[in-house]
Amino acid sequence: MQQLGEILIAEGVLTEHQLMDAIDEQRQRGQTLGRTLVELGLISEPQLVRALAQQVGMEFVELADYPIDRSAVAIVPESVCRRHTALPIQIDEGTLKVAMSNPANVVAVDDIRTITRLRVVPVVATHDDVLAAIDRYCRSDAELQDLQGEIGEEQSGFDLADMSAVIEDDAPIVRFVNLVITQAIQDRASDIHIEPSENDVRIRYRIDGVLHEMQRAPKTTQNGMVSRIKIMSDIDIAERRKPQDGRLSVSHQGRKIDLRVATLPTVWGEKVVMRILDNSTATMDLEDLGLREANFERYRASFTKPYGMILVTGPTGSGKSTTLYATLNQIARPEINVITVEDPVEYRIPGINQVQVNVKAGLTFAAALRSILRADPDVVLLGEIRDQLTAQIAIEAALTGHLVLSTLHTNDAPSAITRLIEMDVEPFLVGSAVDCVVAQRLARRLCSQCAELQEFARDQLPDKLQARVHTPTVMMHVPVGCSHCSQTGYRGRLALHEVMVVHEEIERLAVSRASSAEIARVATASGMESLLVDGWEKVLEGSTSLEELLRVAK
């Protein structure tokens, strides 16, 4: 049998000198040669798995590009696939080809053979590839359809007096709601929308910032579904006339996922929106936000100061909170006191004092901010500046030795200055307190598996971008669509930024109540790059497409 090192050298992955060094290191570590090569960065995990498969004479497959047969996937339950990290990928004349991360697992092969009554042929794939493919192909759509039929029969006469249907763990309505939430988490959705209409209930997921319709459930499921979600979220189940908010937690593949729930009465019944809160967002580093080097340096110069106000602006869902949390993670230390005021507190961060706004109890943004300034804070994070009183107190805090981080709803960075002045805050206070404004948008990231490079004529670009191109043509990546990205051409999102540092000249413009257009001209002359320009650089890098850039920033 050919040795692992010989295979890697023959494929040009490794040199003889590197192999000898790795063997010496392996002896010191007392582990396998393959694991040593990966840890030293000499080969990647897929290269190791491919070489090991070749060593034992087995086929290696990359599932992201493999034409997986959905009929093969359907004959093995998802629970079995996850338990053994194995996925059926092809069926042909009584033979089932199964991708496995550990093809030596005879128990898995026997289980799949018993379930399918087919001859099982294992092929090798990386552990991560198999898990990603299971998430992509082992969908619960068929089970959801079956449950809809059961619910329709049971819930046709649903009454609040009979709560057993929405409390018992094995009730169809309970299993249906659990599947809807589980499927959304697997699909990387950020929001679940349950929307009643005249004849049915539409279920939509927001994936990478775009809504996709996933299910249409019978109208008879509506009351039971909403009631079950209310019970899980500790919301008043009998109140259907006014909006309500709640929070629930679920366990998914060994990790805890929090969901923020909001109900809204509509003419056809209550609409429910569940925001899926990924706690990894709260621990994100600033380097992960995609700030280009010049923007990052300008921003870092502001948040490392001991006082002043930093504003992050943009529409709802543009990642403002993520940027603020990443900034907090950068500056929070045991020797400083960090207090936040939020509505609601989405991510719970250890070591930081977080205050939840409670309007009914009189704990508004302004009231909370006024109180926490007596609690000796060094850094204050304010969820949003909504009114004149909150703005006034926040600016006074920034002028009296506190670092204040907050958000504002404006279309670009220069508009934040004029927005605060329109809130009746004194212009000279705005100019003195605000140190930096970051405007941002979220654009979909091109799928790394299927994006294609194409040539575009310069005159096909918008007028604002043509000035930045000095050749007749320009090369850009375009979305194509594959199984890895569910045929959308995009997978994941990235942020576009506009970072405006408030210097002396912008302060003078604020005092003179200049327009946002005039402030933008001065900021641009000082080095600020607009959202469109920042996005254009990311298009040229191949991170997103021109079409997506123009969708979010024009």
Coordinates of C-alpha atoms in Angstrom, one line a residue:
M1 CA 0.0 0.0 0.0
Q2 CA 1.3 3.4 -0.9
Q3 CA 2.3 5.6 2.0
L4 CA 0.5 8.9 2.9
G5 CA 3.7 10.9 2.4
E6 CA 4.4 9.4 -1.0
I7 CA 0.8 10.2 -2.2
L8 CA 1.1 13.8 -1.1
I9 CA 4.5 14.2 -2.8
A10 CA 3.3 12.6 -6.0
E11 CA 0.3 15.0 -6.1
G12 CA 2.7 18.0 -5.6
V13 CA 1.0 19.0 -2.3
L14 CA 4.2 18.4 -0.3
T15 CA 8.0 18.4 -0.8
E16 CA 10.3 15.8 0.5
H17 CA 12.0 18.3 2.7
Q18 CA 8.6 19.3 4.3
L19 CA 7.7 15.7 4.8
M20 CA 10.9 14.9 6.7
D21 CA 10.4 17.9 8.9
A22 CA 6.8 16.9 9.6
I23 CA 7.9 13.3 10.5
D24 CA 10.4 14.7 13.0
E25 CA 7.6 16.9 14.5
Q26 CA 5.2 14.0 14.5
R27 CA 7.6 11.9 16.7
Q28 CA 7.8 14.7 19.2
R29 CA 4.1 15.2 19.3
G30 CA 3.2 11.5 19.4
Q31 CA 0.3 11.9 16.9
T32 CA -0.5 10.7 13.4
L33 CA 1.4 12.1 10.4
G34 CA -1.7 13.4 8.8
R35 CA -2.8 15.4 11.9
T36 CA 0.7 16.8 12.2
L37 CA 0.7 18.0 8.6
V38 CA -2.7 19.7 9.0
E39 CA -1.7 21.4 12.3
L40 CA 1.6 22.7 10.7
G41 CA -0.4 24.2 7.9
L42 CA 1.4 22.1 5.2
I43 CA -1.9 20.6 3.9
S44 CA -5.6 21.3 4.3
E45 CA -8.1 19.0 5.9
P46 CA -9.7 18.1 2.5
Q47 CA -6.2 17.3 1.0
L48 CA -5.6 15.0 4.0
V49 CA -8.9 13.2 3.6
R50 CA -8.4 12.9 -0.2
A51 CA -4.9 11.3 0.3
L52 CA -6.2 8.9 3.0
A53 CA -9.0 7.8 0.7
Q54 CA -6.5 7.2 -2.1
Q55 CA -4.3 5.3 0.4
V56 CA -7.1 2.8 1.1
G57 CA -8.3 2.7 -2.4
M58 CA -11.7 4.5 -1.8
E59 CA -13.4 7.3 -3.8
F60 CA -13.2 10.8 -2.5
V61 CA -16.0 13.3 -3.2
E62 CA -16.4 17.0 -2.7
L63 CA -20.1 17.3 -1.8
A64 CA -20.3 21.0 -2.7
D65 CA -19.9 20.2 -6.4
Y66 CA -21.3 16.6 -6.4
P67 CA -24.7 16.1 -8.2
I68 CA -26.5 14.6 -5.1
D69 CA -29.6 12.5 -5.9
R70 CA -32.4 13.8 -3.7
S71 CA -34.3 10.5 -4.0
A72 CA -31.3 8.8 -2.4
V73 CA -31.2 11.3 0.5
A74 CA -34.9 10.8 1.1
I75 CA -34.7 7.1 1.9
V76 CA -32.5 7.5 5.1
P77 CA -34.0 9.5 8.1
E78 CA -32.2 12.7 9.0
S79 CA -31.6 11.4 12.5
V80 CA -29.6 8.5 11.2
C81 CA -27.6 10.7 8.8
R82 CA -26.6 13.0 11.7
R83 CA -25.9 10.2 14.1
H84 CA -23.3 8.6 11.8
T85 CA -22.2 11.8 9.8
A86 CA -23.2 10.0 6.6
L87 CA -25.3 11.0 3.7
P88 CA -26.7 8.9 0.8
I89 CA -25.8 10.7 -2.5
Q90 CA -26.6 8.3 -5.3
I91 CA -28.8 5.2 -5.9
D92 CA -28.3 2.9 -8.9
E93 CA -29.6 -0.6 -9.5
G94 CA -29.8 -1.7 -5.9
T95 CA -26.6 0.0 -4.9
L96 CA -26.6 3.1 -2.5
K97 CA -23.5 5.3 -2.5
V98 CA -23.1 6.9 0.9
A99 CA -20.7 9.8 1.7
M100 CA -19.1 9.3 5.1
S101 CA -16.4 11.1 7.1
N102 CA -15.5 7.7 8.6
P103 CA -16.0 5.0 6.1
A104 CA -14.6 2.4 8.5
N105 CA -17.7 2.8 10.7
V106 CA -19.3 -0.6 10.0
V107 CA -22.2 0.2 12.4
A108 CA -23.3 3.1 10.2
V109 CA -23.0 0.9 7.1
D110 CA -25.1 -1.8 8.7
D111 CA -27.8 0.6 9.9
I112 CA -28.2 2.2 6.5
R113 CA -28.2 -1.2 4.8
T114 CA -30.9 -2.4 7.2
I115 CA -33.1 0.7 6.7
T116 CA -32.8 0.8 2.9
R117 CA -32.3 -3.0 2.1
L118 CA -29.8 -1.9 -0.5
R119 CA -26.1 -2.7 -1.0
V120 CA -24.2 0.2 0.6
V121 CA -20.9 1.5 -1.0
P122 CA -19.1 4.1 1.3
V123 CA -17.2 7.0 -0.3
V124 CA -15.1 9.5 1.6
A125 CA -15.9 13.1 2.3
T126 CA -14.7 15.6 4.9
H127 CA -16.6 15.8 8.1
D128 CA -17.6 19.5 7.6
D129 CA -18.7 18.8 4.0
V130 CA -21.0 15.9 5.1
L131 CA -22.6 18.1 7.9
A132 CA -23.1 21.0 5.5
A133 CA -24.7 18.6 2.9
I134 CA -27.0 17.1 5.6
D135 CA -28.1 20.6 6.6
R136 CA -28.8 21.4 2.9
Y137 CA -30.5 18.3 1.8
C138 CA -32.1 16.7 4.8
R139 CA -34.9 19.2 4.9
S140 CA -38.1 18.7 6.9
D141 CA -40.4 19.8 4.2
A142 CA -42.1 16.3 3.7
E143 CA -42.6 16.0 7.5
L144 CA -44.0 19.5 7.7
Q145 CA -46.5 18.6 4.9
D146 CA -47.6 15.5 6.8
L147 CA -48.0 17.4 10.0
Q148 CA -50.1 20.0 8.3
G149 CA -52.6 17.3 7.5
E150 CA -52.7 16.0 11.0
I151 CA -53.1 19.5 12.4
G152 CA -55.9 20.3 10.0
E153 CA -57.9 17.3 11.3
E154 CA -57.2 18.1 15.0
Q155 CA -57.5 21.9 15.0
S156 CA -60.6 22.5 12.9
G157 CA -62.4 23.4 16.1
F158 CA -59.5 24.8 18.1
D159 CA -60.6 26.7 21.2
L160 CA -58.5 28.4 23.8
A161 CA -60.4 26.4 26.5
D162 CA -58.7 23.3 25.2
M163 CA -54.9 23.9 25.7
S164 CA -53.8 20.3 25.4
A165 CA -53.1 20.6 21.7
V166 CA -50.5 23.3 22.2
I167 CA -48.9 22.1 25.4
E168 CA -48.3 18.3 24.9
D169 CA -44.8 17.7 23.6
D170 CA -45.9 15.1 21.0
A171 CA -48.9 17.0 19.7
P172 CA -48.8 17.7 15.9
I173 CA -48.9 21.5 16.4
V174 CA -46.0 21.4 18.8
R175 CA -43.9 19.2 16.4
F176 CA -44.9 21.5 13.5
V177 CA -43.7 24.7 15.3
N178 CA -40.5 22.9 16.4
L179 CA -39.8 21.9 12.8
V180 CA -40.4 25.4 11.4
I181 CA -37.8 26.8 13.9
T182 CA -35.3 24.0 13.4
Q183 CA -35.5 24.4 9.6
A184 CA -35.0 28.1 9.8
I185 CA -31.8 27.7 11.9
Q186 CA -30.5 25.1 9.5
D187 CA -31.2 27.4 6.5
R188 CA -29.2 30.3 8.3
A189 CA -32.3 32.4 8.4
S190 CA -32.3 35.6 10.5
D191 CA -36.1 35.9 10.8
I192 CA -39.1 33.7 10.6
H193 CA -42.4 35.4 9.4
I194 CA -45.7 33.6 10.1
E195 CA -48.3 35.6 8.2
P196 CA -52.0 34.8 8.1
S197 CA -54.1 35.5 5.0
E198 CA -57.7 34.9 4.1
N199 CA -57.3 31.3 3.2
D200 CA -54.0 30.0 4.6
V201 CA -50.9 30.9 6.6
R202 CA -47.7 31.8 4.8
I203 CA -44.3 31.0 6.4
R204 CA -41.3 32.9 5.1
Y205 CA -37.6 32.9 6.1
R206 CA -35.3 35.9 5.7
I207 CA -32.0 34.4 4.5
D208 CA -29.1 36.8 3.7
G209 CA -31.4 39.7 4.0
V210 CA -34.0 38.5 1.5
L211 CA -37.4 36.9 2.3
H212 CA -38.1 33.4 0.8
E213 CA -41.5 31.7 1.0
M214 CA -40.9 28.2 2.5
Q215 CA -44.4 26.9 3.4
R216 CA -48.1 27.6 3.1
A217 CA -50.0 26.0 6.0
P218 CA -53.8 25.5 6.1
K219 CA -55.8 28.2 7.8
T220 CA -56.9 25.7 10.5
T221 CA -53.3 25.6 11.8
Q222 CA -53.2 29.4 12.5
N223 CA -54.6 29.7 16.0
G224 CA -52.8 26.6 17.3
M225 CA -49.5 27.7 15.8
V226 CA -49.7 31.3 17.3
S227 CA -50.8 30.0 20.7
R228 CA -47.9 27.5 20.8
I229 CA -45.4 30.2 20.1
K230 CA -47.0 32.5 22.7
I231 CA -46.7 29.8 25.3
M232 CA -43.1 29.2 24.5
S233 CA -42.4 33.0 24.6
D234 CA -44.3 33.6 27.9
I235 CA -46.7 35.9 26.1
D236 CA -50.4 36.4 27.1
I237 CA -52.2 33.8 25.0
A238 CA -55.6 35.4 25.5
E239 CA -54.6 38.9 24.2
R240 CA -55.1 39.1 20.5
R241 CA -56.0 42.8 20.0
K242 CA -52.6 44.4 20.6
P243 CA -48.9 43.8 19.7
Q244 CA -46.9 41.8 22.2
D245 CA -43.2 40.9 22.6
G246 CA -41.4 37.9 24.1
R247 CA -38.4 35.8 24.0
L248 CA -37.8 32.0 23.8
S249 CA -34.8 29.7 23.7
V250 CA -34.3 26.4 21.9
S251 CA -31.5 23.9 21.8
H252 CA -30.2 23.0 18.3
Q253 CA -27.3 20.5 17.8
G254 CA -26.0 21.1 21.3
R255 CA -26.1 24.9 21.3
K256 CA -28.6 27.3 22.8
I257 CA -30.4 29.6 20.3
D258 CA -32.4 32.6 21.5
L259 CA -35.4 33.9 19.5
R260 CA -37.0 37.3 19.9
V261 CA -40.7 37.1 19.3
A262 CA -43.1 39.9 18.2
T263 CA -46.9 39.5 17.5
L264 CA -48.9 42.0 15.4
P265 CA -52.7 41.9 15.0
T266 CA -53.7 42.0 11.3
V267 CA -57.1 41.8 9.6
W268 CA -56.7 38.0 9.1
G269 CA -55.3 37.3 12.5
E270 CA -52.0 37.7 14.4
K271 CA -48.7 37.9 12.4
V272 CA -45.7 36.5 14.3
V273 CA -42.1 37.5 13.6
M274 CA -39.3 35.5 15.3
R275 CA -35.8 37.1 15.1
I276 CA -33.1 34.3 15.5
L277 CA -30.3 35.7 17.6
D278 CA -26.9 34.1 17.0
N279 CA -24.9 34.7 20.1
S280 CA -21.7 34.4 18.0
T281 CA -22.5 37.8 16.7
A282 CA -22.1 39.3 20.2
T283 CA -18.5 37.9 20.4
M284 CA -17.5 39.1 16.9
D285 CA -14.2 40.9 16.5
L286 CA -14.0 44.2 14.6
E287 CA -11.7 42.6 12.1
D288 CA -14.5 40.3 11.1
L289 CA -16.8 43.2 10.1
G290 CA -15.1 43.7 6.7
L291 CA -13.9 47.3 7.4
R292 CA -11.3 48.2 4.8
E293 CA -8.0 49.3 6.2
A294 CA -8.4 53.1 5.8
N295 CA -11.9 53.0 7.3
F296 CA -10.8 50.7 10.1
E297 CA -7.9 53.1 11.1
R298 CA -10.3 56.1 11.1
Y299 CA -12.8 54.3 13.2
R300 CA -10.1 52.9 15.6
A301 CA -8.8 56.4 16.2
S302 CA -12.3 57.4 17.5
F303 CA -13.2 54.4 19.7
T304 CA -9.8 54.4 21.5
K305 CA -10.5 57.9 22.8
P306 CA -11.7 58.1 26.4
Y307 CA -14.7 60.3 25.6
G308 CA -16.9 61.5 22.7
M309 CA -19.8 60.1 20.8
I310 CA -19.7 57.4 18.1
L311 CA -22.9 56.9 16.0
V312 CA -23.7 53.9 13.8
T313 CA -26.4 54.7 11.3
G314 CA -28.5 52.7 8.8
P315 CA -31.9 51.2 8.3
T316 CA -33.3 48.3 10.4
G317 CA -31.4 45.1 9.9
S318 CA -28.2 46.7 8.5
G319 CA -26.0 45.3 11.3
K320 CA -25.7 48.4 13.5
S321 CA -26.0 46.4 16.8
T322 CA -23.4 43.9 15.5
T323 CA -20.9 46.8 14.9
L324 CA -21.6 48.2 18.3
Y325 CA -21.1 44.9 20.1
A326 CA -17.9 44.2 18.1
T327 CA -16.6 47.7 19.2
L328 CA -17.5 46.9 22.9
N329 CA -15.6 43.6 22.7
Q330 CA -12.6 45.6 21.5
I331 CA -12.7 48.2 24.3
A332 CA -14.3 46.4 27.3
R333 CA -11.7 45.6 29.9
P334 CA -12.0 44.6 33.6
E335 CA -10.7 48.1 34.7
I336 CA -13.5 50.0 32.9
N337 CA -17.2 50.2 33.7
V338 CA -19.4 49.5 30.6
I339 CA -23.2 50.0 30.8
T340 CA -25.7 49.5 28.0
V341 CA -29.4 50.6 27.6
E342 CA -31.2 48.5 25.1
D343 CA -34.7 47.8 23.8
P344 CA -34.7 44.9 23.9
V345 CA -31.4 43.3 25.1
E346 CA -30.8 40.9 22.3
Y347 CA -27.4 39.4 23.3
R348 CA -26.4 38.8 26.9
I349 CA -22.7 39.6 27.3
P350 CA -20.8 38.6 30.5
G351 CA -18.9 41.3 32.3
I352 CA -21.1 44.1 30.9
N353 CA -24.1 45.8 32.8
Q354 CA -27.1 45.6 30.4
V355 CA -30.3 47.5 31.1
Q356 CA -33.6 46.6 29.5
V357 CA -35.9 49.5 28.6
N358 CA -39.4 49.2 30.3
V359 CA -41.7 52.0 29.1
K360 CA -44.6 50.7 31.2
A361 CA -42.5 51.1 34.4
G362 CA -41.2 54.5 33.3
L363 CA -37.8 53.2 32.4
T364 CA -37.3 54.9 29.0
F365 CA -34.0 55.5 27.2
A366 CA -33.8 59.0 28.7
A367 CA -34.7 57.9 32.2
A368 CA -32.3 55.0 32.2
L369 CA -29.5 57.1 30.7
R370 CA -29.9 59.8 33.3
S371 CA -29.7 57.1 36.1
I372 CA -26.7 55.2 34.8
L373 CA -24.7 58.4 34.5
R374 CA -24.8 58.4 38.3
A375 CA -23.4 54.8 38.3
D376 CA -19.9 56.0 37.3
P377 CA -19.7 54.5 33.7
D378 CA -16.7 54.8 31.5
V379 CA -18.5 53.6 28.4
V380 CA -22.2 53.9 27.6
L381 CA -23.9 52.0 24.8
L382 CA -27.3 53.4 24.0
G383 CA -29.5 51.2 21.8
E384 CA -31.0 54.0 19.8
I385 CA -31.4 57.8 20.0
R386 CA -35.1 58.3 19.4
D387 CA -36.0 61.7 20.8
Q388 CA -34.7 65.1 21.8
L389 CA -34.3 64.3 25.5
T390 CA -32.3 61.1 24.9
A391 CA -30.1 62.9 22.4
Q392 CA -29.5 65.8 24.8
I393 CA -28.5 63.6 27.7
A394 CA -26.3 61.4 25.5
I395 CA -24.4 64.4 24.1
E396 CA -23.9 65.9 27.6
A397 CA -22.5 62.5 28.7
A398 CA -20.1 62.5 25.7
L399 CA -19.0 66.1 26.7
T400 CA -18.4 65.2 30.3
G401 CA -15.8 62.4 30.0
H402 CA -17.8 59.4 28.8
L403 CA -17.5 57.4 25.6
V404 CA -21.0 57.1 24.2
L405 CA -21.9 54.5 21.5
S406 CA -25.3 54.7 19.9
T407 CA -27.4 54.2 16.7
L408 CA -29.5 56.6 14.6
H409 CA -31.7 56.0 11.6
T410 CA -30.3 58.0 8.7
N411 CA -29.4 57.1 5.2
D412 CA -25.8 58.2 5.3
A413 CA -23.1 59.4 7.8
P414 CA -23.4 63.2 7.1
S415 CA -27.1 63.1 7.7
A416 CA -26.5 62.1 11.3
I417 CA -25.3 65.6 12.1
T418 CA -28.4 67.3 10.6
R419 CA -30.7 64.7 12.2
L420 CA -29.4 65.6 15.7
I421 CA -29.8 69.3 15.0
E422 CA -33.4 68.7 13.8
M423 CA -34.0 67.0 17.2
D424 CA -33.5 70.5 18.7
V425 CA -30.1 69.8 20.1
E426 CA -27.9 72.9 20.1
P427 CA -25.6 72.8 16.9
F428 CA -22.5 73.7 18.8
L429 CA -23.0 70.8 21.2
V430 CA -23.5 68.4 18.3
G431 CA -20.3 69.5 16.6
S432 CA -18.3 69.2 19.8
A433 CA -19.7 65.9 21.1
V434 CA -19.9 63.7 17.9
D435 CA -16.5 62.3 17.1
C436 CA -17.3 59.7 14.4
V437 CA -20.3 58.5 12.4
V438 CA -20.4 55.1 10.6
A439 CA -23.1 54.5 8.1
Q440 CA -23.5 50.9 6.9
R441 CA -25.5 48.4 4.8
L442 CA -25.5 44.7 4.5
A443 CA -25.0 43.2 1.0
R444 CA -25.1 39.5 0.1
R445 CA -21.7 37.8 -0.3
L446 CA -21.1 35.9 -3.6
C447 CA -21.0 32.2 -3.2
S448 CA -17.3 31.1 -3.4
Q449 CA -18.3 27.8 -5.1
C450 CA -20.0 29.1 -8.2
A451 CA -19.2 32.9 -8.8
E452 CA -17.9 33.5 -12.3
L453 CA -15.7 36.3 -13.6
Q454 CA -17.2 38.3 -16.5
E455 CA -16.1 41.3 -18.5
F456 CA -18.2 44.4 -18.5
A457 CA -18.0 47.5 -20.6
R458 CA -17.3 50.7 -18.7
D459 CA -20.4 52.4 -20.0
Q460 CA -22.6 49.7 -18.4
L461 CA -21.6 51.1 -15.0
P462 CA -23.6 53.8 -13.2
D463 CA -22.3 57.3 -13.8
K464 CA -20.9 57.6 -10.2
L465 CA -18.7 54.5 -10.8
Q466 CA -17.6 55.2 -14.3
A467 CA -15.2 57.9 -13.0
R468 CA -13.4 55.3 -11.0
V469 CA -12.7 53.0 -14.0
H470 CA -10.0 54.1 -16.4
T471 CA -10.2 51.2 -18.9
P472 CA -12.8 50.4 -21.6
T473 CA -13.7 47.2 -19.8
V474 CA -13.7 45.9 -16.2
M475 CA -13.7 42.3 -14.8
M476 CA -16.3 41.5 -12.2
H477 CA -17.7 38.3 -10.6
V478 CA -21.4 37.5 -11.1
P479 CA -23.7 35.1 -9.2
V480 CA -24.5 31.8 -10.9
G481 CA -26.1 29.4 -8.4
C482 CA -25.3 26.0 -7.1
S483 CA -26.3 23.5 -4.5
H484 CA -24.0 25.1 -2.0
C485 CA -25.9 28.4 -2.1
S486 CA -29.4 26.9 -2.8
Q487 CA -29.2 28.2 -6.4
T488 CA -29.2 31.9 -5.3
G489 CA -25.5 32.7 -6.2
Y490 CA -25.0 34.2 -2.7
R491 CA -24.1 32.8 0.7
G492 CA -23.6 34.9 3.7
R493 CA -23.4 38.7 4.0
L494 CA -20.8 41.4 4.3
A495 CA -21.0 45.1 5.4
L496 CA -20.5 48.2 3.4
H497 CA -19.2 51.2 5.4
E498 CA -19.0 54.9 5.2
V499 CA -16.8 56.3 8.0
M500 CA -17.0 60.1 8.7
V501 CA -14.6 61.6 11.3
V502 CA -16.0 64.9 12.6
H503 CA -13.1 67.4 12.4
E504 CA -12.9 71.1 12.9
E505 CA -14.3 72.1 9.5
I506 CA -17.4 69.8 9.9
E507 CA -17.9 71.3 13.4
R508 CA -18.1 74.7 11.9
L509 CA -20.6 73.5 9.3
A510 CA -22.7 72.0 12.1
V511 CA -22.7 75.3 14.0
S512 CA -23.9 77.1 10.9
R513 CA -26.6 74.5 10.3
A514 CA -25.2 73.5 6.9
S515 CA -27.1 70.9 4.8
S516 CA -26.1 67.2 4.9
A517 CA -25.0 67.6 1.2
E518 CA -22.5 70.3 2.1
I519 CA -21.2 68.3 5.0
A520 CA -20.8 65.3 2.7
R521 CA -18.7 67.3 0.2
V522 CA -16.3 68.4 3.0
A523 CA -16.1 64.9 4.5
T524 CA -15.4 63.4 1.0
A525 CA -12.7 66.0 0.4
S526 CA -11.2 64.9 3.8
G527 CA -11.0 61.2 2.7
M528 CA -14.4 59.8 3.5
E529 CA -15.5 57.1 1.0
S530 CA -19.2 56.7 0.4
L531 CA -21.1 53.5 0.8
L532 CA -21.2 53.1 -3.0
V533 CA -17.4 53.5 -3.3
D534 CA -16.7 51.1 -0.5
G535 CA -19.1 48.6 -2.1
W536 CA -17.4 49.1 -5.5
E537 CA -14.0 48.1 -4.0
K538 CA -15.6 45.0 -2.6
V539 CA -17.1 44.2 -6.0
L540 CA -13.7 44.4 -7.6
E541 CA -12.3 42.1 -4.8
G542 CA -14.9 39.5 -5.8
S543 CA -16.8 39.7 -2.5
T544 CA -20.1 40.8 -3.9
S545 CA -21.7 41.6 -7.3
L546 CA -22.5 45.0 -8.9
E547 CA -26.2 44.0 -9.0
E548 CA -26.2 43.4 -5.2
L549 CA -24.3 46.7 -4.6
L550 CA -26.8 48.7 -6.5
R551 CA -29.6 47.0 -4.6
V552 CA -28.4 48.2 -1.2
A553 CA -26.5 51.4 -2.0
K554 CA -27.2 53.8 -4.9

